[in-house]
Amino acid sequence: SDFARLETETSTAEDQAAAAYEKFMDESNEDIAVKETESGHKTAKKRDVDAETESLKKELELTQEGLDAANTYYDKLKPDCVDNGLSYADRVHMREEEIQSLKEALNILDQQDLV
């Protein structure tokens, strides 16, 4: 009869719809769990990367300060070390005069110690 056929078709359609719904819900719940796990991993990775970035920024800042100090010291020493137009012979002569005056000063100090 038509009623039995309609009832059977309706029951079958409801069962199929319920099965499709259950399948969809299972897949959705699994997808949600996977995405929550991925989100947790990405959040942890971002936190680690941010911490490493901060550490590297501090290290860069310290290194830059050291470089700036070294460059300042270099600039201070540079005039003393750069050839200022004197020939080698002139520099040797000036050095010998400096050594001689230091020897004389040492002799004077030694004589004062004896007194």
PDB file of C-alpha atoms in Angstrom:
ATOM      1  CA  SER A   1       0.000   0.000   0.000  1.00  0.00           C
ATOM      2  CA  ASP A   2       1.005   3.642  -0.421  1.00  0.00           C
ATOM      3  CA  PHE A   3       1.154   4.313   3.300  1.00  0.00           C
ATOM      4  CA  ALA A   4       3.610   1.463   3.943  1.00  0.00           C
ATOM      5  CA  ARG A   5       5.778   2.502   0.998  1.00  0.00           C
ATOM      6  CA  LEU A   6       5.726   6.164   2.152  1.00  0.00           C
ATOM      7  CA  GLU A   7       6.578   5.120   5.715  1.00  0.00           C
ATOM      8  CA  THR A   8       9.459   2.938   4.472  1.00  0.00           C
ATOM      9  CA  GLU A   9      10.844   5.691   2.222  1.00  0.00           C
ATOM     10  CA  THR A  10      10.543   8.247   5.020  1.00  0.00           C
ATOM     11  CA  SER A  11      12.252   5.960   7.531  1.00  0.00           C
ATOM     12  CA  THR A  12      15.018   5.194   5.059  1.00  0.00           C
ATOM     13  CA  ALA A  13      15.485   8.911   4.281  1.00  0.00           C
ATOM     14  CA  GLU A  14      15.521   9.766   7.984  1.00  0.00           C
ATOM     15  CA  ASP A  15      18.071   6.999   8.677  1.00  0.00           C
ATOM     16  CA  GLN A  16      20.264   8.235   5.818  1.00  0.00           C
ATOM     17  CA  ALA A  17      19.953  11.842   7.005  1.00  0.00           C
ATOM     18  CA  ALA A  18      20.772  10.792  10.574  1.00  0.00           C
ATOM     19  CA  ALA A  19      23.798   8.820   9.349  1.00  0.00           C
ATOM     20  CA  ALA A  20      24.948  11.768   7.216  1.00  0.00           C
ATOM     21  CA  TYR A  21      24.484  14.080  10.208  1.00  0.00           C
ATOM     22  CA  GLU A  22      26.455  11.769  12.497  1.00  0.00           C
ATOM     23  CA  LYS A  23      29.228  11.461   9.899  1.00  0.00           C
ATOM     24  CA  PHE A  24      29.290  15.246   9.440  1.00  0.00           C
ATOM     25  CA  MET A  25      29.391  15.832  13.212  1.00  0.00           C
ATOM     26  CA  ASP A  26      32.193  13.283  13.695  1.00  0.00           C
ATOM     27  CA  GLU A  27      34.238  14.857  10.901  1.00  0.00           C
ATOM     28  CA  SER A  28      33.536  18.356  12.260  1.00  0.00           C
ATOM     29  CA  ASN A  29      34.529  17.377  15.808  1.00  0.00           C
ATOM     30  CA  GLU A  30      37.710  15.739  14.518  1.00  0.00           C
ATOM     31  CA  ASP A  31      38.479  18.815  12.402  1.00  0.00           C
ATOM     32  CA  ILE A  32      37.896  21.095  15.411  1.00  0.00           C
ATOM     33  CA  ALA A  33      40.211  18.972  17.576  1.00  0.00           C
ATOM     34  CA  VAL A  34      42.941  19.013  14.900  1.00  0.00           C
ATOM     35  CA  LYS A  35      42.642  22.774  14.447  1.00  0.00           C
ATOM     36  CA  GLU A  36      42.729  23.395  18.215  1.00  0.00           C
ATOM     37  CA  THR A  37      45.877  21.274  18.475  1.00  0.00           C
ATOM     38  CA  GLU A  38      47.467  23.106  15.520  1.00  0.00           C
ATOM     39  CA  SER A  39      46.483  26.426  17.080  1.00  0.00           C
ATOM     40  CA  GLY A  40      48.121  25.411  20.368  1.00  0.00           C
ATOM     41  CA  HIS A  41      51.305  24.381  18.574  1.00  0.00           C
ATOM     42  CA  LYS A  42      51.394  27.573  16.537  1.00  0.00           C
ATOM     43  CA  THR A  43      50.798  29.699  19.627  1.00  0.00           C
ATOM     44  CA  ALA A  44      53.659  27.951  21.443  1.00  0.00           C
ATOM     45  CA  LYS A  45      55.912  28.332  18.400  1.00  0.00           C
ATOM     46  CA  LYS A  46      55.029  32.029  18.136  1.00  0.00           C
ATOM     47  CA  ARG A  47      55.843  32.499  21.823  1.00  0.00           C
ATOM     48  CA  ASP A  48      59.208  30.767  21.333  1.00  0.00           C
ATOM     49  CA  VAL A  49      59.999  32.822  18.232  1.00  0.00           C
ATOM     50  CA  ASP A  50      59.017  36.046  20.008  1.00  0.00           C
ATOM     51  CA  ALA A  51      61.266  35.157  22.959  1.00  0.00           C
ATOM     52  CA  GLU A  52      64.146  34.343  20.609  1.00  0.00           C
ATOM     53  CA  THR A  53      63.563  37.591  18.720  1.00  0.00           C
ATOM     54  CA  GLU A  54      63.716  39.575  21.961  1.00  0.00           C
ATOM     55  CA  SER A  55      66.886  37.753  22.978  1.00  0.00           C
ATOM     56  CA  LEU A  56      68.492  38.439  19.611  1.00  0.00           C
ATOM     57  CA  LYS A  57      67.461  42.100  19.754  1.00  0.00           C
ATOM     58  CA  LYS A  58      69.115  42.459  23.161  1.00  0.00           C
ATOM     59  CA  GLU A  59      72.216  40.666  21.902  1.00  0.00           C
ATOM     60  CA  LEU A  60      72.300  42.924  18.835  1.00  0.00           C
ATOM     61  CA  GLU A  61      71.953  45.988  21.052  1.00  0.00           C
ATOM     62  CA  LEU A  62      74.839  44.861  23.278  1.00  0.00           C
ATOM     63  CA  THR A  63      76.966  43.988  20.270  1.00  0.00           C
ATOM     64  CA  GLN A  64      76.196  47.367  18.695  1.00  0.00           C
ATOM     65  CA  GLU A  65      77.194  49.123  21.930  1.00  0.00           C
ATOM     66  CA  GLY A  66      80.463  47.183  21.937  1.00  0.00           C
ATOM     67  CA  LEU A  67      81.074  48.059  18.302  1.00  0.00           C
ATOM     68  CA  ASP A  68      80.323  51.730  18.948  1.00  0.00           C
ATOM     69  CA  ALA A  69      82.733  51.745  21.896  1.00  0.00           C
ATOM     70  CA  ALA A  70      85.425  50.039  19.807  1.00  0.00           C
ATOM     71  CA  ASN A  71      84.911  52.506  16.956  1.00  0.00           C
ATOM     72  CA  THR A  72      85.120  55.440  19.362  1.00  0.00           C
ATOM     73  CA  TYR A  73      88.342  54.049  20.829  1.00  0.00           C
ATOM     74  CA  TYR A  74      89.692  53.417  17.316  1.00  0.00           C
ATOM     75  CA  ASP A  75      88.892  56.989  16.317  1.00  0.00           C
ATOM     76  CA  LYS A  76      90.686  58.199  19.447  1.00  0.00           C
ATOM     77  CA  LEU A  77      93.796  56.113  18.669  1.00  0.00           C
ATOM     78  CA  LYS A  78      93.813  56.686  14.934  1.00  0.00           C
ATOM     79  CA  PRO A  79      95.571  60.078  14.976  1.00  0.00           C
ATOM     80  CA  ASP A  80      98.409  58.637  17.070  1.00  0.00           C
ATOM     81  CA  CYS A  81      98.886  55.694  14.746  1.00  0.00           C
ATOM     82  CA  VAL A  82      98.415  57.306  11.367  1.00  0.00           C
ATOM     83  CA  ASP A  83     101.493  58.534   9.562  1.00  0.00           C
ATOM     84  CA  ASN A  84     101.450  62.288  10.048  1.00  0.00           C
ATOM     85  CA  GLY A  85     103.940  63.107   7.341  1.00  0.00           C
ATOM     86  CA  LEU A  86     107.127  62.198   9.194  1.00  0.00           C
ATOM     87  CA  SER A  87     109.655  60.044   7.478  1.00  0.00           C
ATOM     88  CA  TYR A  88     110.984  56.896   9.097  1.00  0.00           C
ATOM     89  CA  ALA A  89     114.292  58.588   9.846  1.00  0.00           C
ATOM     90  CA  ASP A  90     112.507  61.499  11.571  1.00  0.00           C
ATOM     91  CA  ARG A  91     110.463  59.098  13.686  1.00  0.00           C
ATOM     92  CA  VAL A  92     113.595  57.133  14.662  1.00  0.00           C
ATOM     93  CA  HIS A  93     115.348  60.359  15.612  1.00  0.00           C
ATOM     94  CA  MET A  94     112.349  61.507  17.723  1.00  0.00           C
ATOM     95  CA  ARG A  95     112.175  58.123  19.425  1.00  0.00           C
ATOM     96  CA  GLU A  96     115.913  58.217  20.234  1.00  0.00           C
ATOM     97  CA  GLU A  97     115.504  61.691  21.725  1.00  0.00           C
ATOM     98  CA  GLU A  98     112.566  60.481  23.806  1.00  0.00           C
ATOM     99  CA  ILE A  99     114.556  57.475  25.047  1.00  0.00           C
ATOM    100  CA  GLN A 100     117.519  59.717  25.911  1.00  0.00           C
ATOM    101  CA  SER A 101     115.311  62.130  27.872  1.00  0.00           C
ATOM    102  CA  LEU A 102     113.750  59.194  29.745  1.00  0.00           C
ATOM    103  CA  LYS A 103     117.233  57.889  30.635  1.00  0.00           C
ATOM    104  CA  GLU A 104     118.205  61.332  31.931  1.00  0.00           C
ATOM    105  CA  ALA A 105     115.035  61.506  34.024  1.00  0.00           C
ATOM    106  CA  LEU A 106     115.784  58.052  35.442  1.00  0.00           C
ATOM    107  CA  ASN A 107     119.329  59.125  36.331  1.00  0.00           C
ATOM    108  CA  ILE A 108     117.996  62.219  38.103  1.00  0.00           C
ATOM    109  CA  LEU A 109     115.505  60.127  40.066  1.00  0.00           C
ATOM    110  CA  ASP A 110     118.215  57.625  40.991  1.00  0.00           C
ATOM    111  CA  GLN A 111     120.428  60.446  42.260  1.00  0.00           C
ATOM    112  CA  GLN A 112     117.571  61.868  44.343  1.00  0.00           C
ATOM    113  CA  ASP A 113     116.995  58.437  45.880  1.00  0.00           C
ATOM    114  CA  LEU A 114     120.632  58.337  46.987  1.00  0.00           C
ATOM    115  CA  VAL A 115     120.401  61.677  48.773  1.00  0.00           C
TER     116      VAL A 115
END
